[in-house]
């Protein structure tokens, strides 16, 4: 049987219940976009009941009704998510149960439980979103919960919120260095122990693994960040920033796909010659794909990744959270000759090659001597003929390459790269399409390049005897005069793409751009220092401290040491505090000092009563003031009364008490004349 | 019974192990660093469990923000532990026994807590056994008196061996406490018997000593403040209505009579019951305003009258054959 009467001290106050309810609401607010409407509705209903019950306690549901509501809440979550354990179902259940608990707050312990679980709720939210504003917001919520915990333990005092906040602030400030130490040094897992229903089908935009007309345009319209790059040395020129992602070998005449290219072939990617190596670090946004991007041509691979023979970098696991890696690329290079099988793959043609395409290429072949000249001839074709670059091309039918080359003649990189690669294959030059990004926006504030999704690009590589695979960008061959800026600005709006040099002039637009760059810098710092901090970074730190060989034990030892040191520092700051005299003693000391100045020093073994009597005898003119002072001091000091008011009273008395020295009376003689009396009254005083 | 004895023994043994805050010469105990004990409360254990779950989850999903918040909360917990400890450190405690009480009543103890820091100390509870005063906070540079009561079970000097000072500041996650050795005593008079035979009058003619009904007709002698056991008839209600407190009118006719309250006159074998009867007799005699004396084996309190004399006699009864310092006069309380 539950105890019906709860200790008066443990009964929560209405204000505290209200504060807790509001805090829980605030903690749940950022979750609402991720929860289904029916769950949010149920939570709102419960909150409504809670708030109403603050005013009319009859609105508080009876125990049987609470049980019913609990069952309804579970059923609601089950109905919405079909499961109670996954990321969404579990979170919904946690939220429902916490809000239900608000209807049953009998003692302060219940409030404490909910306040502590608010902390848990904030951590769960980071599975959904990890942005800096959310962290600041939830940080405030957690501080609120801590303040409530402090207040629950305190006594009702006048500036209540302020005194609780003061305590919390002190706690939080002292906890911060400790947090930092733990965060940096606490050993991490390098791979999960278990995976439990953390859904990963959030729609992520980004490159797909094939190329079809009209696909890249979605990316071009997308101004989200693809990755950031920080170069160790001065960055290369903008026209060298070809970020290689995927290589497409096969086409059915409409779609380009990687084909059956053996990704883990025995042949390793090797460059015959390479120069101008450049080191850089890439912070890749999650893509849910395995490919990593690198400048043409990567010559080493990051940890836990593969470098395929066609120079793609592949991670072992799909990238579900931001990934940081270092690569070295050679800007000038010459690839090795490919083996015949691949050469054949790079020449395979789809069925929908039209006669006029063949005629076009055979005309070129008559005019040219070698493969490379044929490539030049093809580029010249795109340049001389009426090809237009536009982001709003007309729709293409069943045979897009033919229609593009001979009829519409307007399109963007996909159209150019796809059709150019086909033309080269018709002409007997092995070719493949490369998907990736071109260029990048320089962020001078952060000192890095931002490569956006709108930087997506497609280009071609052709295999030339004696030169290996050579990069050719047919899109760049289009006469700049025929680039349709209007379509770009129509599609993209202003200031969205660097490719079109659409950056508007003007102070406000410039300021906006600066703000955007600053925001991205903060975001990048956040990414790399907080979100992306990993076991590898810890080991790097250990290495720098010369503790590398000890590995994770070194880390643990360092953590324990640093935590102890930090705690010792905190304790020192606590202990350093000045301890002061009793307020009464302070006043009494002043009283004695004043009398000493007037020529009546207190003897060291003299109690206040004895001293007072002696002063009264010596200086009857002071008797009244001295008597008044002692009448307050003696009972306050030796009696069981509170001193707060007494000390203030004494201070008031002393303000008026300015005894002057009276030279005519030799006070020291009087002082020496009453030893017997003195000792007796002292004992009575104590 | 044996179980209880074993329990008491175990408790005493444990108490011997525990460090206590010694009381200084001036009767003030200063709580030192090594005398403070600290353990998590139930809330603290819950907090720790939730943190553990958060830690495991965040580690597993490699969620750095989750870790960051977990570490922050854990750090707050650790700092809170130190604050709980620090909240007791250096506090000055002085314990005094309260006024004498009769056995069966509640003996009160008064504790003065002095804070000599620039920061207030919060949530301090003082008490012993299971009786605790309401939690108080002591403002910076100040002192505060709190009192709590313990049941007075036996007559004699009830000595508070140790006082417990506790705190759950700042967040109720940890309970820090210390045991303060005290010598605070409260005098406990024997529990007065409900009825008592009238003692022998010195003149030799026994007379009823119960408050006489004739009193009202006697000469009015004066007024004094109300004492336990006074008849409501003699309360000066007019004075009470004038808010002068409870005042009793005294009448002089009882004066001049003398009575001896004598241990040997009673035939009850049990000494405690005897003492109870004697106590009642003393109270009755005091109420009746007669001169009375007290004779106990080995102790004689001569004929006298007045509050001080009553107190003296009651003290004799309280300390009669008491384990400690029987012949010593009790401390002025």
XYZ file of C-alpha atoms in Angstrom, chain A residues 33 38 72 89-90 92 126 227 257 280 292 324 338 355 357 370 391 449-450 463 472 474 478 505 526 585 657:
27
model
C 9.031 17.694 -36.928
C -0.922 11.583 -33.908
C -3.566 4.509 -25.033
C 9.065 4.450 -32.235
C 11.381 4.463 -29.223
C 7.861 8.581 -29.413
C 21.064 14.222 -31.347
C 32.273 18.725 -48.911
C 26.316 3.403 -65.385
C 44.645 18.307 -48.708
C 34.974 9.518 -51.672
C 37.221 13.547 -42.680
C 44.926 -0.257 -69.442
C 23.768 6.560 -89.129
C 26.320 9.946 -85.851
C 45.495 10.103 -84.845
C 20.111 24.812 -67.614
C 37.062 25.624 -50.213
C 33.372 24.833 -50.080
C 42.513 6.649 -73.689
C 38.597 16.124 -71.703
C 33.502 18.987 -73.689
C 31.199 25.550 -75.713
C 27.711 43.327 -56.906
C 31.703 22.669 -35.325
C 32.906 39.690 16.570
C 29.590 55.925 19.007
